[in-house]
Short mmCIF file of C-alpha atoms and ligand atoms in Angstrom, two decimals:
data_model
loop_
_atom_site.label_atom_id
_atom_site.label_comp_id
_atom_site.label_asym_id
_atom_site.label_seq_id
_atom_site.Cartn_x
_atom_site.Cartn_y
_atom_site.Cartn_z
CA MET R 1 121.22 170.80 27.33
CA ARG R 2 117.47 171.55 29.06
CA SER R 3 116.97 168.20 28.11
CA SER R 4 119.73 166.53 29.65
CA HIS R 5 119.30 168.62 32.74
CA LEU R 6 115.31 166.70 32.65
CA ALA R 7 116.52 163.43 31.98
CA VAL R 8 118.96 163.12 34.90
CA ALA R 9 116.18 164.57 37.06
CA ILE R 10 114.02 162.54 36.06
CA VAL R 11 116.46 159.89 36.68
CA ALA R 12 117.42 160.95 40.00
CA VAL R 13 113.10 161.21 41.10
CA LEU R 14 112.43 157.28 39.88
CA SER R 15 115.24 156.03 41.20
CA GLY R 16 114.16 157.93 44.74
CA LEU R 17 110.82 156.67 44.11
CA GLY R 18 112.89 152.84 43.90
CA LEU R 19 111.80 153.14 40.82
CA GLY R 20 115.24 152.99 38.81
CA ARG R 21 116.80 149.44 39.78
CA ALA R 22 116.46 146.89 42.08
CA SER R 23 115.04 148.25 45.37
CA ALA R 24 114.93 146.68 48.63
CA GLN R 25 111.42 146.11 48.30
CA ASP R 26 111.67 144.66 44.28
CA THR R 27 114.63 141.73 45.75
CA VAL R 28 113.50 138.75 47.99
CA LYS R 29 116.59 137.59 49.79
CA ILE R 30 116.68 133.68 50.75
CA GLY R 31 119.45 133.03 53.22
CA VAL R 32 121.01 129.36 53.45
CA VAL R 33 122.64 128.18 56.43
CA ILE R 34 124.50 125.25 55.83
CA PRO R 35 127.99 123.51 56.06
CA MET R 36 130.59 125.07 54.20
CA THR R 37 133.76 124.05 56.49
CA GLY R 38 134.35 120.95 58.95
CA THR R 39 132.92 117.25 58.69
CA SER R 40 129.93 117.79 56.88
CA ALA R 41 131.08 120.35 54.08
CA ALA R 42 130.39 117.91 51.69
CA VAL R 43 126.73 118.13 52.62
CA GLY R 44 126.59 122.05 52.37
CA ARG R 45 128.53 121.60 48.74
CA GLU R 46 125.89 119.72 47.36
CA ILE R 47 122.86 122.38 48.80
CA GLU R 48 124.78 125.20 47.59
CA ALA R 49 125.39 123.43 43.82
CA GLY R 50 121.47 122.70 44.07
CA THR R 51 120.01 126.41 44.79
CA LYS R 52 122.66 127.53 42.47
CA LEU R 53 121.90 125.33 39.89
CA TYR R 54 118.19 126.10 39.83
CA MET R 55 118.78 130.05 39.80
CA ALA R 56 121.24 129.21 36.54
CA GLN R 57 118.82 127.38 34.67
CA HIS R 58 115.64 129.42 35.63
CA GLY R 59 116.91 132.94 36.55
CA ASP R 60 116.72 135.33 39.13
CA THR R 61 113.58 137.13 38.63
CA VAL R 62 110.22 135.39 40.10
CA ALA R 63 106.61 137.26 39.92
CA GLY R 64 108.85 140.91 39.45
CA LYS R 65 111.96 140.51 42.06
CA LYS R 66 114.46 139.64 42.18
CA ILE R 67 116.33 137.20 43.40
CA GLN R 68 119.18 136.85 45.85
CA LEU R 69 120.63 133.89 47.45
CA ILE R 70 123.15 134.28 50.92
CA ILE R 71 124.93 130.99 52.27
CA ARG R 72 126.41 131.37 55.65
CA ASP R 73 128.10 128.60 56.94
CA ASP R 74 127.37 127.17 60.37
CA ALA R 75 130.01 124.43 60.35
CA SER R 76 127.37 122.22 61.09
CA VAL R 77 127.34 123.77 64.80
CA PRO R 78 123.80 124.89 66.07
CA ASP R 79 124.70 127.50 68.20
CA ASN R 80 126.53 128.82 65.01
CA ALA R 81 123.22 128.36 62.94
CA LYS R 82 120.95 129.88 65.45
CA ARG R 83 123.07 132.98 65.34
CA LEU R 84 123.77 133.15 61.37
CA ALA R 85 120.05 133.15 61.29
CA GLN R 86 119.24 135.77 63.28
CA GLU R 87 121.54 137.88 61.15
CA LEU R 88 119.99 137.23 58.34
CA ILE R 89 116.87 137.88 59.62
CA VAL R 90 117.35 141.29 61.89
CA ASN R 91 120.41 142.59 59.22
CA ASP R 92 119.62 141.37 56.13
CA HIS R 93 115.76 141.30 56.59
CA VAL R 94 115.80 137.84 54.20
CA SER R 95 112.19 136.73 53.31
CA PHE R 96 113.01 133.14 53.61
CA LEU R 97 115.54 130.84 55.47
CA GLY R 98 117.13 127.36 53.96
CA ALA R 99 118.20 125.07 56.77
CA GLY R 100 120.54 122.26 56.80
CA LEU R 101 121.86 118.91 59.32
CA THR R 102 119.23 118.26 61.67
CA PRO R 103 120.68 119.97 65.09
CA SER R 104 120.99 123.12 63.24
CA ALA R 105 117.53 122.90 61.74
CA MET R 106 115.99 121.92 65.09
CA SER R 107 118.25 125.48 67.10
CA MET R 108 116.81 127.68 64.10
CA ALA R 109 113.35 126.65 64.29
CA PRO R 110 112.55 129.75 67.50
CA LEU R 111 113.90 132.15 64.94
CA SER R 112 111.87 130.65 62.40
CA ALA R 113 108.86 130.87 64.72
CA GLN R 114 108.80 133.56 66.26
CA GLY R 115 110.14 136.01 63.42
CA LYS R 116 107.88 134.12 60.66
CA VAL R 117 110.06 133.21 58.49
CA ALA R 118 109.04 130.41 55.69
CA THR R 119 112.08 128.73 56.11
CA VAL R 120 112.75 125.44 53.56
CA VAL R 121 114.37 122.36 55.61
CA MET R 122 116.82 121.00 52.80
CA VAL R 123 118.68 118.64 54.69
CA SER R 124 117.66 117.74 57.82
CA GLY R 125 116.00 113.85 57.53
CA THR R 126 114.87 113.58 61.37
CA SER R 127 110.88 113.49 61.10
CA VAL R 128 110.34 115.70 64.19
CA VAL R 129 111.94 118.99 62.86
CA THR R 130 109.03 120.04 60.82
CA GLU R 131 106.93 120.41 63.79
CA ARG R 132 109.20 122.72 65.11
CA SER R 133 108.09 126.03 63.59
CA PRO R 134 104.57 126.45 61.47
CA TYR R 135 106.92 127.84 59.02
CA TYR R 136 108.81 124.62 58.22
CA VAL R 137 108.40 122.87 55.02
CA ARG R 138 110.72 119.90 53.68
CA THR R 139 112.55 119.13 50.89
CA SER R 140 114.53 116.86 52.00
CA PHE R 141 113.23 112.97 53.11
CA THR R 142 113.13 111.47 55.87
CA LEU R 143 114.97 108.17 57.21
CA GLY R 144 111.42 106.79 58.36
CA GLN R 145 110.02 106.93 55.21
CA GLN R 146 112.62 104.44 53.68
CA SER R 147 114.11 102.65 56.66
CA GLY R 148 109.99 100.42 56.91
CA ILE R 149 109.87 99.91 53.22
CA ILE R 150 113.97 98.23 53.28
CA ALA R 151 112.83 95.94 56.18
CA ASP R 152 109.70 95.11 54.79
CA TRP R 153 111.73 94.07 51.40
CA ALA R 154 114.80 92.40 53.62
CA ILE R 155 112.24 89.85 54.88
CA LYS R 156 110.28 89.26 51.64
CA ASN R 157 113.61 88.53 50.56
CA GLY R 158 114.55 85.69 53.39
CA SER R 159 116.23 87.91 56.31
CA LYS R 160 115.63 86.49 59.39
CA LYS R 161 118.31 87.84 61.78
CA ALA R 162 119.63 91.91 61.31
CA VAL R 163 121.74 93.36 63.43
CA ALA R 164 121.64 97.74 63.14
CA ILE R 165 124.61 99.73 62.99
CA LEU R 166 123.44 103.56 63.15
CA SER R 167 125.02 107.09 63.06
CA ASP R 168 124.43 107.93 67.22
CA TRP R 169 122.37 110.89 66.24
CA ALA R 170 118.25 111.73 65.58
CA PRO R 171 118.53 110.58 62.06
CA GLY R 172 119.96 107.31 62.87
CA ALA R 173 117.74 106.92 65.51
CA GLU R 174 114.67 107.32 63.67
CA ALA R 175 116.00 104.92 61.23
CA GLY R 176 116.75 102.17 63.45
CA LYS R 177 112.90 102.64 65.21
CA VAL R 178 111.47 102.00 62.29
CA PHE R 179 113.45 99.45 60.52
CA ALA R 180 113.10 97.32 64.40
CA GLN R 181 109.10 98.23 63.89
CA HIS R 182 109.13 96.55 60.16
CA PHE R 183 111.43 93.95 61.00
CA ALA R 184 109.62 92.54 63.88
CA GLN R 185 106.33 92.61 62.95
CA ALA R 186 107.39 90.81 59.96
CA GLY R 187 108.40 88.40 61.91
CA GLY R 188 112.39 89.36 61.96
CA GLN R 189 114.41 89.37 64.90
CA VAL R 190 117.07 92.65 65.23
CA LEU R 191 119.62 91.08 67.35
CA GLU R 192 121.40 94.12 68.51
CA THR R 193 121.45 97.93 67.57
CA LEU R 194 125.56 99.24 67.54
CA LYS R 195 125.44 103.17 67.48
CA VAL R 196 128.20 104.75 65.75
CA PRO R 197 129.52 108.26 66.87
CA LEU R 198 128.65 110.97 64.41
CA ALA R 199 132.06 112.65 64.36
CA ASN R 200 135.03 111.01 62.74
CA PRO R 201 133.46 107.69 63.43
CA ASP R 202 135.50 104.46 62.89
CA PHE R 203 133.30 101.87 61.69
CA ALA R 204 135.93 98.76 62.41
CA PRO R 205 134.97 97.78 65.89
CA PHE R 206 131.20 97.15 65.54
CA LEU R 207 131.71 96.19 62.06
CA GLN R 208 133.91 93.28 64.24
CA ARG R 209 130.76 93.03 66.79
CA ALA R 210 128.27 92.27 64.01
CA ALA R 211 130.46 89.24 62.12
CA ASP R 212 130.38 88.19 65.70
CA LEU R 213 126.80 88.18 65.84
CA HIS R 214 126.39 86.00 62.44
CA PRO R 215 123.24 87.78 61.41
CA ASP R 216 122.43 87.22 58.05
CA THR R 217 121.36 90.92 57.01
CA LEU R 218 123.34 93.82 58.09
CA PHE R 219 120.43 97.39 58.30
CA VAL R 220 123.45 100.52 58.21
CA PHE R 221 122.73 104.19 58.41
CA VAL R 222 125.45 106.77 57.96
CA PRO R 223 124.82 110.18 56.59
CA ALA R 224 126.02 111.48 53.76
CA GLY R 225 129.54 112.40 53.59
CA GLN R 226 130.33 108.85 55.44
CA ALA R 227 129.51 106.10 53.03
CA GLY R 228 132.71 105.98 51.51
CA PRO R 229 134.89 105.81 54.94
CA PHE R 230 132.18 102.80 55.75
CA ALA R 231 132.53 100.74 52.43
CA ARG R 232 136.23 101.16 53.06
CA GLN R 233 136.05 99.77 56.26
CA PHE R 234 133.16 96.92 55.38
CA ALA R 235 136.07 95.30 52.56
CA GLU R 236 139.07 95.30 54.88
CA ARG R 237 136.85 93.10 57.08
CA GLY R 238 136.03 91.08 54.74
CA LEU R 239 132.08 91.78 55.30
CA ASP R 240 131.50 92.32 51.82
CA LYS R 241 132.26 88.65 51.19
CA SER R 242 130.66 87.33 54.44
CA GLY R 243 127.31 86.46 52.75
CA ILE R 244 126.09 88.73 54.65
CA LYS R 245 123.27 90.79 53.26
CA LEU R 246 124.17 95.03 53.51
CA VAL R 247 120.64 96.93 53.60
CA GLY R 248 119.95 100.42 54.63
CA PRO R 249 118.27 103.98 53.35
CA GLY R 250 119.90 105.40 50.56
CA ASP R 251 122.57 107.24 52.32
CA ILE R 252 125.01 104.52 52.05
CA VAL R 253 125.42 104.38 48.60
CA ASP R 254 125.32 108.11 48.28
CA ASP R 255 125.91 108.74 44.71
CA ASP R 256 128.72 111.16 46.49
CA ASP R 257 130.71 108.50 47.26
CA LEU R 258 129.52 105.60 45.79
CA PRO R 259 131.89 106.02 42.15
CA GLY R 260 135.01 105.33 44.95
CA THR R 261 133.63 102.52 46.03
CA GLY R 262 134.94 99.72 43.14
CA ASP R 263 133.48 96.53 43.49
CA THR R 264 132.54 96.75 47.26
CA LEU R 265 128.80 97.77 47.58
CA LEU R 266 128.00 95.91 44.31
CA GLY R 267 124.80 93.84 44.65
CA VAL R 268 124.20 96.19 47.74
CA VAL R 269 120.22 97.01 48.03
CA THR R 270 118.60 100.11 49.82
CA ALA R 271 115.70 102.17 49.93
CA GLY R 272 116.02 105.44 48.52
CA ILE R 273 114.81 108.65 47.90
CA TYR R 274 117.12 109.66 44.68
CA SER R 275 119.76 107.79 42.61
CA ALA R 276 121.46 110.00 39.41
CA ALA R 277 120.29 106.66 37.90
CA HIS R 278 117.06 107.62 37.95
CA PRO R 279 115.49 106.70 34.38
CA SER R 280 113.75 110.51 33.63
CA ALA R 281 114.28 113.20 31.13
CA LEU R 282 114.73 115.55 33.75
CA ASN R 283 117.21 113.42 35.73
CA LYS R 284 119.00 112.57 32.85
CA GLN R 285 119.41 117.11 32.24
CA TYR R 286 119.87 117.33 36.10
CA VAL R 287 122.57 114.77 36.66
CA ASP R 288 124.63 116.07 32.99
CA ALA R 289 124.23 120.14 34.44
CA TYR R 290 125.50 119.19 37.11
CA GLN R 291 128.32 117.20 36.31
CA LYS R 292 129.12 120.27 34.27
CA MET R 293 128.75 122.55 36.81
CA THR R 294 130.80 121.03 39.76
CA GLY R 295 132.71 118.07 38.68
CA HIS R 296 131.23 115.21 40.05
CA ARG R 297 127.53 113.18 40.70
CA ALA R 298 124.46 114.58 41.49
CA ASN R 299 123.37 113.03 45.11
CA PHE R 300 120.74 112.58 47.37
CA ILE R 301 121.49 115.80 49.12
CA SER R 302 121.60 118.10 46.25
CA VAL R 303 117.96 117.40 44.96
CA GLY R 304 116.71 119.12 48.72
CA GLY R 305 118.49 122.16 47.49
CA TYR R 306 117.13 122.43 43.90
CA ASP R 307 113.92 121.33 44.72
CA GLY R 308 113.86 123.64 47.88
CA MET R 309 114.17 126.56 45.07
CA HIS R 310 111.64 125.20 43.46
CA LEU R 311 109.36 125.31 45.51
CA ILE R 312 110.58 128.96 46.42
CA TYR R 313 110.08 130.30 43.09
CA ALA R 314 106.52 128.06 42.95
CA ALA R 315 105.32 129.88 45.75
CA LEU R 316 106.64 133.46 44.92
CA GLU R 317 104.55 133.03 41.53
CA LYS R 318 101.76 131.86 43.85
CA THR R 319 101.47 134.89 46.20
CA GLY R 320 102.39 136.94 42.82
CA GLY R 321 105.17 137.95 44.83
CA LYS R 322 104.39 138.39 48.91
CA THR R 323 106.43 137.06 51.01
CA ASP R 324 104.97 137.20 53.86
CA ALA R 325 105.25 134.38 55.59
CA ASP R 326 101.49 132.54 56.20
CA ALA R 327 100.86 133.40 52.77
CA VAL R 328 103.98 131.79 51.41
CA VAL R 329 103.48 128.60 53.28
CA ALA R 330 99.80 128.46 52.50
CA ALA R 331 100.79 128.61 49.37
CA MET R 332 103.55 125.66 49.36
CA LYS R 333 101.56 123.23 51.50
CA GLY R 334 99.94 120.92 48.60
CA MET R 335 102.30 121.85 45.65
CA ALA R 336 103.55 119.43 43.54
CA TRP R 337 105.83 119.01 40.60
CA GLU R 338 108.35 116.72 39.20
CA SER R 339 111.66 116.71 40.63
CA PRO R 340 114.89 114.99 39.22
CA ARG R 341 114.13 112.09 41.87
CA GLY R 342 110.61 111.78 40.22
CA PRO R 343 106.84 113.63 41.83
CA ILE R 344 106.97 114.97 45.35
CA SER R 345 104.59 116.96 46.62
CA ILE R 346 104.01 118.82 50.43
CA ASP R 347 101.60 117.34 52.57
CA PRO R 348 99.14 120.35 53.92
CA ARG R 349 98.60 118.93 56.99
CA THR R 350 102.68 118.00 58.39
CA ARG R 351 104.22 120.58 55.87
CA ASP R 352 106.92 117.42 55.11
CA ILE R 353 107.58 116.19 51.58
CA VAL R 354 105.65 112.97 49.74
CA GLN R 355 107.99 111.14 47.11
CA ASN R 356 108.67 108.15 45.67
CA VAL R 357 111.10 105.60 47.73
CA TYR R 358 113.38 103.12 45.30
CA ILE R 359 114.38 100.10 45.89
CA ARG R 360 117.64 100.33 43.93
CA LYS R 361 120.64 97.58 43.93
CA VAL R 362 124.25 98.70 43.02
CA GLN R 363 125.73 97.49 39.68
CA THR R 364 128.34 98.52 37.77
CA VAL R 365 127.23 100.19 34.65
CA ASN R 366 129.23 101.93 32.11
CA GLY R 367 132.26 100.89 34.04
CA ALA R 368 131.08 102.70 37.50
CA PRO R 369 128.82 101.81 40.31
CA TRP R 370 125.46 102.98 40.17
CA ALA R 371 122.28 102.47 42.45
CA VAL R 372 119.71 101.38 40.12
CA GLU R 373 116.37 101.38 40.65
CA PHE R 374 113.80 98.15 40.61
CA GLU R 375 111.01 99.14 42.21
CA THR R 376 108.98 102.08 43.42
CA PHE R 377 106.83 102.63 46.39
CA PRO R 378 104.91 106.08 45.15
CA ASN R 379 104.31 108.92 46.86
CA VAL R 380 105.36 107.78 50.56
CA LYS R 381 104.08 110.13 53.46
CA ASP R 382 106.59 110.42 56.68
CA PRO R 383 105.57 107.52 58.66
CA LEU R 384 106.60 108.56 61.78
CA LYS R 385 104.10 111.78 61.08
CA GLU R 386 101.19 109.20 60.15
CA ALA R 387 101.57 106.77 63.10
CA SER R 388 100.76 109.88 65.57
CA PRO R 389 98.72 112.60 63.72
CA LYS R 390 98.92 116.17 64.50
C1 LIG D 401 120.42 115.05 59.10
O1 LIG D 401 120.55 116.23 59.09
O2 LIG D 401 119.60 114.82 59.64
C2 LIG D 401 120.73 114.14 57.99
C3 LIG D 401 121.96 114.30 57.33
C4 LIG D 401 122.11 114.14 56.30
C5 LIG D 401 121.93 112.30 55.79
C6 LIG D 401 120.91 111.89 56.25
C7 LIG D 401 120.29 113.22 57.61
O3 LIG D 401 122.46 112.27 55.08
#
């Protein structure tokens, strides 16, 4: 009797001290704000899968801390993102935020900056986003990173006259800007730039206009989730058989949509940061595990979530579990590791991702279309930050 009373008393004291089970101090919360519903729900789904796969493979304890992932749906409405980030900071006491699409990442930035919350940008591809908070660190990509490289490739391979079709929002504007700069500098001419509404896009009139201008090359940026509809309308207008060369950043051959595009995109060349066909042992493991977990192919969005979790885990290990934003971001700066996409690092000056950009051609492999890499540009920085150093 006496010893069991003693045991109960000891448990009571220990749990009172927070030693009996994981206490608030032992738990590190990560609040990720992404679209799980609405037109960009596919983006949220891939980020969620990437983050959860990382945790399934690496456990939920780092440097003695229990990791708790909280996913919040902003339906890609920036005001929602701001409110949700505020609630995550004030009510849930998150130590880290994860940011998604550009407009939401922009609206969350003041909260990250003023609240001093280390935030991993897992989706946005717009250069300026990382400059909006000193605690923003990116694991996704920038459109500029890919668009200059594909312009140079096109010119080298005979392109002279291009038309650009761009999704009408910040990442589209940057893709078009960097493409046009490189294309013109190398002696090419951009005949016209056509801007397609972001929501519920109908590509047909823009594709017709582009065809009427008789370019030799079509440069296209549409965001994740729109490659499938774009490919369908491209084929419906017969443009896949017109002899016009279709090029772009990796988004137009998104591995999420590519398997459903049949022969339409065969031969299309893009400059991208990730292909599920990337031939490394780590990527083969990643693609297999991802397929098992989700039932579909891993895409370039998913690695932003997977690598985002790695960055948080590695930073916590380096700080010994300390979550102070200044210490964490200092730990993240300069960090380098192998991602399923290849070697990546965090530029210590800009907190932006440095990564390989691959030239890939869509080919049929084992009966399905894949973006097969054939040339590598190593360690590419965001060119817009290199052009105007801050
Ligand atoms: C962005 O939010 O900037 C973004 C999202 C999806 C893309 C590209 C850019 O495919």
